[in-house]
GROMACS .gro file of C-alpha atoms in nm:
model
  352
    1MET     CA    1   0.557 -19.732  12.411
    2LEU     CA    2   0.303 -19.980  12.274
    3GLU     CA    3  -0.044 -19.852  12.195
    4SER     CA    4  -0.231 -20.142  12.358
    5PRO     CA    5   0.015 -20.332  12.580
    6GLU     CA    6  -0.263 -20.492  12.784
    7ASN     CA    7  -0.439 -20.644  12.482
    8LYS     CA    8  -0.214 -20.841  12.247
    9VAL     CA    9  -0.493 -20.901  11.994
   10LEU     CA   10  -0.559 -20.531  11.955
   11GLN     CA   11  -0.186 -20.451  11.949
   12ASN     CA   12  -0.143 -20.706  11.671
   13ASP     CA   13  -0.416 -20.529  11.475
   14PHE     CA   14  -0.229 -20.199  11.504
   15ASP     CA   15   0.103 -20.359  11.411
   16VAL     CA   16  -0.050 -20.519  11.101
   17LEU     CA   17  -0.193 -20.184  10.990
   18ALA     CA   18   0.141 -20.009  11.053
   19LYS     CA   19   0.319 -20.253  10.823
   20SER     CA   20   0.047 -20.258  10.555
   21ASP     CA   21   0.023 -20.051  10.237
   22VAL     CA   22  -0.261 -19.838  10.376
   23PRO     CA   23  -0.139 -19.484  10.288
   24PHE     CA   24  -0.107 -19.339  10.638
   25LYS     CA   25   0.226 -19.191  10.520
   26ASP     CA   26   0.036 -18.927  10.324
   27PHE     CA   27  -0.060 -18.771  10.658
   28ASP     CA   28   0.304 -18.724  10.765
   29GLY     CA   29   0.347 -18.379  10.919
   30LYS     CA   30  -0.029 -18.320  10.925
   31THR     CA   31  -0.283 -18.291  11.206
   32ILE     CA   32  -0.599 -18.504  11.223
   33PHE     CA   33  -0.881 -18.397  11.457
   34VAL     CA   34  -1.111 -18.677  11.574
   35THR     CA   35  -1.450 -18.647  11.746
   36GLY     CA   36  -1.591 -18.947  11.927
   37ALA     CA   37  -1.227 -19.007  12.012
   38THR     CA   38  -1.285 -19.249  12.299
   39GLY     CA   39  -1.537 -19.456  12.103
   40LEU     CA   40  -1.449 -19.779  11.924
   41ILE     CA   41  -1.363 -19.639  11.580
   42GLY     CA   42  -1.222 -19.306  11.698
   43SER     CA   43  -0.990 -19.452  11.960
   44GLN     CA   44  -0.863 -19.726  11.732
   45PHE     CA   45  -0.798 -19.484  11.447
   46ILE     CA   46  -0.594 -19.264  11.680
   47LYS     CA   47  -0.396 -19.556  11.823
   48ALA     CA   48  -0.340 -19.703  11.476
   49VAL     CA   49  -0.186 -19.374  11.365
   50ALA     CA   50   0.028 -19.361  11.681
   51CYS     CA   51   0.150 -19.712  11.604
   52TYR     CA   52   0.224 -19.612  11.245
   53ASN     CA   53   0.429 -19.318  11.373
   54ARG     CA   54   0.627 -19.544  11.606
   55VAL     CA   55   0.696 -19.813  11.347
   56ASN     CA   56   0.764 -19.588  11.048
   57GLY     CA   57   0.909 -19.272  11.201
   58THR     CA   58   0.635 -19.044  11.070
   59LYS     CA   59   0.505 -18.743  11.262
   60ILE     CA   60   0.130 -18.743  11.225
   61LYS     CA   61  -0.034 -18.543  11.501
   62MET     CA   62  -0.367 -18.664  11.642
   63VAL     CA   63  -0.607 -18.439  11.831
   64ALA     CA   64  -0.869 -18.631  12.029
   65LEU     CA   65  -1.190 -18.448  12.126
   66ALA     CA   66  -1.330 -18.618  12.436
   67ARG     CA   67  -1.600 -18.525  12.684
   68SER     CA   68  -1.414 -18.679  12.978
   69ALA     CA   69  -1.047 -18.616  13.055
   70GLU     CA   70  -1.052 -18.916  13.287
   71LYS     CA   71  -1.179 -19.152  13.016
   72ALA     CA   72  -0.936 -19.009  12.762
   73GLN     CA   73  -0.647 -19.073  13.001
   74LYS     CA   74  -0.769 -19.429  13.053
   75VAL     CA   75  -0.795 -19.489  12.677
   76PHE     CA   76  -0.479 -19.313  12.555
   77GLY     CA   77  -0.253 -19.287  12.859
   78ASP     CA   78   0.073 -19.115  12.760
   79ILE     CA   79   0.097 -19.240  12.401
   80PRO     CA   80   0.313 -18.990  12.206
   81GLY     CA   81   0.161 -18.775  11.932
   82ILE     CA   82  -0.187 -18.748  12.082
   83ASP     CA   83  -0.330 -18.421  12.213
   84VAL     CA   84  -0.652 -18.454  12.412
   85VAL     CA   85  -0.902 -18.167  12.397
   86VAL     CA   86  -1.182 -18.188  12.652
   87GLY     CA   87  -1.504 -18.066  12.498
   88ASP     CA   88  -1.846 -18.155  12.364
   89ILE     CA   89  -1.967 -18.132  12.005
   90ASN     CA   90  -2.293 -17.987  12.139
   91GLY     CA   91  -2.102 -17.666  12.210
   92ALA     CA   92  -1.845 -17.459  12.024
   93ILE     CA   93  -1.526 -17.649  11.939
   94ASN     CA   94  -1.219 -17.477  12.082
   95TYR     CA   95  -0.872 -17.568  11.956
   96ASP     CA   96  -0.606 -17.310  11.872
   97GLY     CA   97  -0.374 -17.522  11.660
   98ASP     CA   98  -0.387 -17.593  11.287
   99VAL     CA   99  -0.601 -17.883  11.166
  100ASP     CA  100  -0.559 -18.051  10.829
  101TYR     CA  101  -0.817 -18.330  10.849
  102VAL     CA  102  -1.128 -18.408  11.054
  103ILE     CA  103  -1.289 -18.743  11.130
  104HIS     CA  104  -1.631 -18.687  11.285
  105GLY     CA  105  -1.745 -18.996  11.472
  106ALA     CA  106  -1.925 -18.858  11.779
  107SER     CA  107  -2.281 -18.988  11.789
  108ALA     CA  108  -2.543 -19.163  11.997
  109THR     CA  109  -2.490 -19.537  11.940
  110SER     CA  110  -2.732 -19.734  12.160
  111SER     CA  111  -3.062 -19.858  12.018
  112ARG     CA  112  -3.222 -19.829  12.359
  113PHE     CA  113  -3.101 -19.466  12.380
  114PHE     CA  114  -3.265 -19.397  12.042
  115VAL     CA  115  -3.610 -19.499  12.171
  116GLU     CA  116  -3.573 -19.354  12.522
  117HIS     CA  117  -3.412 -19.024  12.411
  118PRO     CA  118  -3.517 -18.965  12.049
  119VAL     CA  119  -3.498 -18.585  12.078
  120GLU     CA  120  -3.142 -18.597  12.208
  121THR     CA  121  -3.051 -18.851  11.939
  122ILE     CA  122  -3.163 -18.610  11.667
  123MET     CA  123  -3.017 -18.295  11.818
  124ILE     CA  124  -2.676 -18.450  11.896
  125ALA     CA  125  -2.658 -18.548  11.529
  126ILE     CA  126  -2.765 -18.215  11.380
  127ASP     CA  127  -2.634 -17.955  11.627
  128GLY     CA  128  -2.315 -18.146  11.701
  129THR     CA  129  -2.231 -18.192  11.335
  130LYS     CA  130  -2.304 -17.827  11.255
  131ASN     CA  131  -2.056 -17.727  11.525
  132ILE     CA  132  -1.779 -17.948  11.390
  133LEU     CA  133  -1.852 -17.841  11.032
  134ASP     CA  134  -1.820 -17.476  11.137
  135PHE     CA  135  -1.492 -17.568  11.306
  136ALA     CA  136  -1.366 -17.739  10.989
  137LYS     CA  137  -1.469 -17.439  10.782
  138GLU     CA  138  -1.279 -17.205  11.014
  139LYS     CA  139  -0.967 -17.429  11.000
  140ASN     CA  140  -0.988 -17.457  10.620
  141VAL     CA  141  -0.927 -17.832  10.640
  142LYS     CA  142  -0.802 -18.043  10.349
  143GLY     CA  143  -1.040 -18.330  10.419
  144PHE     CA  144  -1.336 -18.424  10.641
  145VAL     CA  145  -1.502 -18.766  10.684
  146TYR     CA  146  -1.840 -18.805  10.850
  147LEU     CA  147  -1.909 -19.147  11.001
  148SER     CA  148  -2.260 -19.231  10.889
  149SER     CA  149  -2.442 -19.563  10.902
  150LEU     CA  150  -2.609 -19.830  10.693
  151GLU     CA  151  -2.927 -19.719  10.870
  152VAL     CA  152  -2.967 -19.434  10.620
  153TYR     CA  153  -3.095 -19.698  10.377
  154GLY     CA  154  -3.396 -19.775  10.595
  155THR     CA  155  -3.581 -20.087  10.482
  156PRO     CA  156  -3.454 -20.142  10.128
  157ASP     CA  157  -3.608 -20.329   9.835
  158ASN     CA  158  -3.550 -20.696   9.917
  159SER     CA  159  -3.524 -20.780   9.549
  160LYS     CA  160  -3.186 -20.605   9.530
  161GLU     CA  161  -2.893 -20.842   9.576
  162LYS     CA  162  -2.666 -20.559   9.694
  163ILE     CA  163  -2.737 -20.207   9.817
  164GLY     CA  164  -2.535 -19.935   9.647
  165GLU     CA  165  -2.498 -19.578   9.766
  166ASN     CA  166  -2.810 -19.463   9.577
  167ASP     CA  167  -3.045 -19.748   9.675
  168TYR     CA  168  -3.252 -19.584   9.947
  169GLY     CA  169  -3.538 -19.767  10.116
  170TYR     CA  170  -3.833 -19.679  10.337
  171ILE     CA  171  -3.807 -19.512  10.678
  172ASP     CA  172  -4.117 -19.446  10.889
  173GLN     CA  173  -4.044 -19.099  11.020
  174LEU     CA  174  -4.330 -19.129  11.272
  175ASN     CA  175  -4.152 -19.415  11.449
  176ILE     CA  176  -3.930 -19.274  11.724
  177ARG     CA  177  -3.668 -19.543  11.651
  178SER     CA  178  -3.619 -19.352  11.325
  179SER     CA  179  -3.462 -19.069  11.526
  180TYR     CA  180  -3.122 -19.222  11.455
  181SER     CA  181  -3.162 -19.310  11.088
  182GLU     CA  182  -3.344 -18.986  10.998
  183GLY     CA  183  -3.085 -18.791  11.195
  184LYS     CA  184  -2.808 -18.958  10.995
  185ARG     CA  185  -2.985 -18.877  10.667
  186MET     CA  186  -3.030 -18.512  10.763
  187VAL     CA  187  -2.667 -18.481  10.871
  188GLU     CA  188  -2.546 -18.629  10.542
  189CYS     CA  189  -2.746 -18.358  10.365
  190LEU     CA  190  -2.599 -18.097  10.601
  191CYS     CA  191  -2.246 -18.220  10.522
  192CYS     CA  192  -2.305 -18.200  10.148
  193SER     CA  193  -2.460 -17.855  10.193
  194TYR     CA  194  -2.145 -17.732  10.369
  195ALA     CA  195  -1.939 -17.880  10.087
  196SER     CA  196  -2.147 -17.700   9.825
  197GLU     CA  197  -2.200 -17.366   9.997
  198TYR     CA  198  -1.879 -17.324  10.197
  199GLY     CA  199  -1.631 -17.555  10.025
  200VAL     CA  200  -1.576 -17.784  10.324
  201PRO     CA  201  -1.433 -18.103  10.165
  202VAL     CA  202  -1.672 -18.350  10.328
  203LYS     CA  203  -1.686 -18.718  10.236
  204ILE     CA  204  -1.925 -18.970  10.397
  205ALA     CA  205  -1.841 -19.319  10.526
  206ARG     CA  206  -2.152 -19.536  10.563
  207LEU     CA  207  -2.036 -19.801  10.806
  208SER     CA  208  -2.197 -20.140  10.830
  209GLN     CA  209  -2.201 -20.284  11.181
  210THR     CA  210  -1.833 -20.285  11.275
  211PHE     CA  211  -1.662 -20.486  11.545
  212GLY     CA  212  -1.342 -20.661  11.646
  213ALA     CA  213  -1.066 -20.656  11.905
  214GLY     CA  214  -1.105 -20.368  12.147
  215VAL     CA  215  -1.483 -20.387  12.191
  216GLU     CA  216  -1.559 -20.339  12.561
  217TYR     CA  217  -1.682 -20.644  12.749
  218ASN     CA  218  -2.014 -20.484  12.846
  219ASP     CA  219  -2.091 -20.345  12.498
  220GLY     CA  220  -2.466 -20.369  12.437
  221ARG     CA  221  -2.466 -20.456  12.068
  222VAL     CA  222  -2.566 -20.795  11.936
  223PHE     CA  223  -2.219 -20.912  11.832
  224ALA     CA  224  -2.084 -20.841  12.182
  225GLU     CA  225  -2.371 -21.029  12.343
  226PHE     CA  226  -2.300 -21.330  12.120
  227ALA     CA  227  -1.931 -21.315  12.214
  228ARG     CA  228  -2.016 -21.293  12.586
  229CYS     CA  229  -2.239 -21.598  12.551
  230ALA     CA  230  -1.946 -21.793  12.409
  231ILE     CA  231  -1.714 -21.675  12.687
  232GLU     CA  232  -1.966 -21.734  12.967
  233LYS     CA  233  -2.099 -22.056  12.812
  234ARG     CA  234  -2.457 -21.927  12.795
  235ASP     CA  235  -2.704 -22.015  12.523
  236ILE     CA  236  -2.765 -21.734  12.275
  237VAL     CA  237  -3.123 -21.612  12.321
  238LEU     CA  238  -3.274 -21.414  12.032
  239HIS     CA  239  -3.565 -21.180  12.099
  240THR     CA  240  -3.667 -21.184  11.732
  241GLN     CA  241  -3.672 -21.456  11.467
  242GLY     CA  242  -3.326 -21.335  11.365
  243ASN     CA  243  -3.414 -21.306  10.996
  244THR     CA  244  -3.251 -20.968  10.935
  245VAL     CA  245  -2.956 -21.003  10.695
  246ARG     CA  246  -2.662 -20.763  10.698
  247THR     CA  247  -2.297 -20.741  10.602
  248TYR     CA  248  -2.032 -20.653  10.859
  249CYS     CA  249  -1.683 -20.504  10.886
  250TYR     CA  250  -1.380 -20.562  11.106
  251THR     CA  251  -1.251 -20.259  11.297
  252THR     CA  252  -0.911 -20.235  11.127
  253ASP     CA  253  -1.072 -20.271  10.784
  254ALA     CA  254  -1.297 -19.977  10.874
  255ILE     CA  255  -0.996 -19.772  10.989
  256ALA     CA  256  -0.819 -19.841  10.660
  257ALA     CA  257  -1.137 -19.740  10.476
  258LEU     CA  258  -1.141 -19.401  10.651
  259VAL     CA  259  -0.784 -19.337  10.534
  260TYR     CA  260  -0.874 -19.409  10.172
  261ILE     CA  261  -1.194 -19.203  10.186
  262LEU     CA  262  -1.020 -18.910  10.356
  263LEU     CA  263  -0.734 -18.904  10.105
  264LYS     CA  264  -0.892 -19.027   9.783
  265GLY     CA  265  -1.269 -18.996   9.819
  266GLU     CA  266  -1.477 -18.756   9.614
  267VAL     CA  267  -1.607 -18.449   9.799
  268GLY     CA  268  -1.980 -18.481   9.864
  269ALA     CA  269  -1.983 -18.855   9.792
  270ALA     CA  270  -2.080 -19.144  10.020
  271TYR     CA  271  -1.895 -19.476  10.047
  272ASN     CA  272  -2.029 -19.802  10.188
  273VAL     CA  273  -1.779 -19.956  10.432
  274THR     CA  274  -1.836 -20.330  10.460
  275ASN     CA  275  -1.692 -20.671  10.388
  276MET     CA  276  -1.922 -20.801  10.115
  277ASP     CA  277  -1.831 -21.162  10.200
  278THR     CA  278  -1.981 -21.143  10.551
  279SER     CA  279  -2.350 -21.149  10.456
  280CYS     CA  280  -2.558 -21.348  10.707
  281SER     CA  281  -2.876 -21.329  10.911
  282ILE     CA  282  -2.873 -21.261  11.284
  283LYS     CA  283  -2.974 -21.622  11.345
  284GLU     CA  284  -2.698 -21.748  11.113
  285MET     CA  285  -2.447 -21.529  11.296
  286ALA     CA  286  -2.561 -21.672  11.630
  287GLN     CA  287  -2.518 -22.025  11.497
  288LEU     CA  288  -2.175 -21.936  11.357
  289VAL     CA  289  -2.066 -21.832  11.707
  290CYS     CA  290  -2.193 -22.159  11.851
  291ASP     CA  291  -2.005 -22.356  11.583
  292THR     CA  292  -1.686 -22.149  11.608
  293PHE     CA  293  -1.659 -22.209  11.984
  294PRO     CA  294  -1.779 -22.569  12.030
  295GLU     CA  295  -1.602 -22.586  12.366
  296ALA     CA  296  -1.864 -22.343  12.500
  297GLY     CA  297  -2.138 -22.604  12.441
  298ILE     CA  298  -2.401 -22.339  12.364
  299ASN     CA  299  -2.708 -22.331  12.139
  300VAL     CA  300  -2.937 -22.073  11.980
  301LYS     CA  301  -3.279 -22.022  12.136
  302ILE     CA  302  -3.563 -21.786  12.041
  303ASP     CA  303  -3.770 -21.608  12.307
  304ILE     CA  304  -3.977 -21.313  12.182
  305PRO     CA  305  -4.103 -21.089  12.469
  306GLU     CA  306  -4.430 -20.898  12.462
  307ASN     CA  307  -4.252 -20.561  12.488
  308VAL     CA  308  -4.001 -20.627  12.209
  309ALA     CA  309  -4.041 -20.268  12.077
  310SER     CA  310  -3.872 -20.136  12.393
  311PHE     CA  311  -3.547 -20.300  12.283
  312GLY     CA  312  -3.520 -20.055  11.991
  313TYR     CA  313  -3.468 -20.319  11.724
  314ASN     CA  314  -3.487 -20.220  11.359
  315PRO     CA  315  -3.757 -20.364  11.132
  316GLU     CA  316  -3.667 -20.699  10.973
  317MET     CA  317  -3.476 -20.645  10.650
  318ILE     CA  318  -3.216 -20.771  10.405
  319ILE     CA  319  -2.934 -20.522  10.352
  320ARG     CA  320  -2.616 -20.641  10.186
  321LEU     CA  321  -2.405 -20.332  10.124
  322ASP     CA  322  -2.208 -20.298   9.802
  323ALA     CA  323  -1.856 -20.168   9.872
  324SER     CA  324  -1.748 -20.150   9.507
  325ARG     CA  325  -1.720 -19.770   9.512
  326LEU     CA  326  -1.485 -19.787   9.811
  327GLU     CA  327  -1.285 -20.067   9.651
  328SER     CA  328  -1.231 -19.844   9.347
  329LEU     CA  329  -1.019 -19.621   9.575
  330GLY     CA  330  -0.780 -19.910   9.643
  331TRP     CA  331  -0.935 -20.046   9.965
  332LYS     CA  332  -1.008 -20.413  10.023
  333ALA     CA  333  -1.152 -20.587  10.331
  334GLN     CA  334  -0.908 -20.832  10.488
  335VAL     CA  335  -1.089 -21.003  10.778
  336GLY     CA  336  -1.382 -21.246  10.741
  337ILE     CA  337  -1.664 -21.291  10.988
  338LYS     CA  338  -1.537 -21.608  11.156
  339GLU     CA  339  -1.200 -21.446  11.225
  340MET     CA  340  -1.382 -21.132  11.340
  341PHE     CA  341  -1.548 -21.332  11.617
  342GLN     CA  342  -1.234 -21.526  11.703
  343ARG     CA  343  -1.041 -21.203  11.754
  344LEU     CA  344  -1.335 -21.037  11.932
  345VAL     CA  345  -1.372 -21.320  12.183
  346GLU     CA  346  -0.998 -21.344  12.248
  347SER     CA  347  -0.984 -20.968  12.304
  348MET     CA  348  -1.292 -20.955  12.529
  349GLN     CA  349  -1.148 -21.226  12.751
  350VAL     CA  350  -0.862 -20.987  12.831
  351ASP     CA  351  -1.107 -20.720  12.953
  352ARG     CA  352  -1.335 -20.955  13.139
   0.00000   0.00000   0.00000
């Protein structure tokens, strides 16, 4: 049984991972518990492992924690080797079986949610992570990866060419949009505290904005909107000047990174997960999409509304993450930004 029979682009991603030298084989006979299992990264990690099992004959067991049994069935169907546990990280985690590894990816993800529900954003991060850390402590796991974010860096020093894991910038804690970034910072400290006090082997993956095949058509993030504009032949309209510069990561590169961090990362350490060759501004990214899909006949336009703060955008910044620490574990990004959009658009057309 294929893991994504309806989406050949996504299935190709899984097949490429299954035949790569990413050390999934080290999980053979082990159980990996994933929160945020129906989200982009969680679901693709689980399916990638299922594909690896099918192609290589390994027996890695995946346990998917999902809030909705219906959504989990829609995402995973009857793929072998996946156990679905219906539950919520905001309550106690109940699973009777053994667990060797945990990937904690459950989180609020929408910028608009951060500004409309800042209290919930903070409490989901802190209370939810405490619950899964207690669960990992009880199960005496061999490894635990927390999916953090580049947003922990705040607004960094623009004089720095690249941002390493110790290059923290400014966050205005009185701005409710900071509910997400401050929540991530506090949870990173909580993770390291559990590692120090209770011996839970937590490592931290600081993901840059990550996208690729498998992103839902109605996803609200900027890369998905740009892809929709190309598909629907609509001009790309920016609500800021688009000067913010970031680096990005393809989904399968991020999945591979989690494997390396889980198996080879240092306990209590953080690792930037990004393709260092993808650095561009939002405006440059919009223009790249226009140029990559000339048949769409679209252009970039700027229209800044009076209530721009309600969109939940971050302050303008330059943040090029340095992934050298992750690369020292043996990981290397494979997919560049133009191919990221080509595969994203092809995949989204399937789900349209």
